[in-house]
mmCIF file of C-alpha atoms in Angstrom:
data_model
loop_
_atom_site.group_PDB
_atom_site.id
_atom_site.type_symbol
_atom_site.label_atom_id
_atom_site.label_comp_id
_atom_site.label_asym_id
_atom_site.label_seq_id
_atom_site.Cartn_x
_atom_site.Cartn_y
_atom_site.Cartn_z
ATOM 1 C CA ALA A 237 11.135 -7.117 12.996
ATOM 2 C CA HIS A 238 11.997 -7.775 9.279
ATOM 3 C CA MET A 239 9.903 -5.402 7.009
ATOM 4 C CA GLY A 240 12.589 -4.991 4.550
ATOM 5 C CA LYS A 241 12.815 -1.111 4.733
ATOM 6 C CA GLU A 242 16.047 -0.146 2.921
ATOM 7 C CA GLY A 243 18.277 1.940 5.213
ATOM 8 C CA ASP A 244 15.638 2.245 7.967
ATOM 9 C CA ALA A 245 17.134 1.171 11.230
ATOM 10 C CA THR A 246 14.357 1.166 13.579
ATOM 11 C CA PRO A 247 13.011 -1.204 16.326
ATOM 12 C CA PHE A 248 10.186 -2.215 14.044
ATOM 13 C CA THR A 249 12.157 -2.327 10.627
ATOM 14 C CA ASP A 250 15.720 -3.927 10.336
ATOM 15 C CA VAL A 251 18.104 -1.856 8.606
ATOM 16 C CA THR A 252 18.543 -3.386 5.114
ATOM 17 C CA VAL A 253 20.955 -2.185 2.358
#
């Protein structure tokens, strides 16, 4: 998934720096 949560690497939120 691409939720845009910064630094959150989960199956539902891609890791975004």
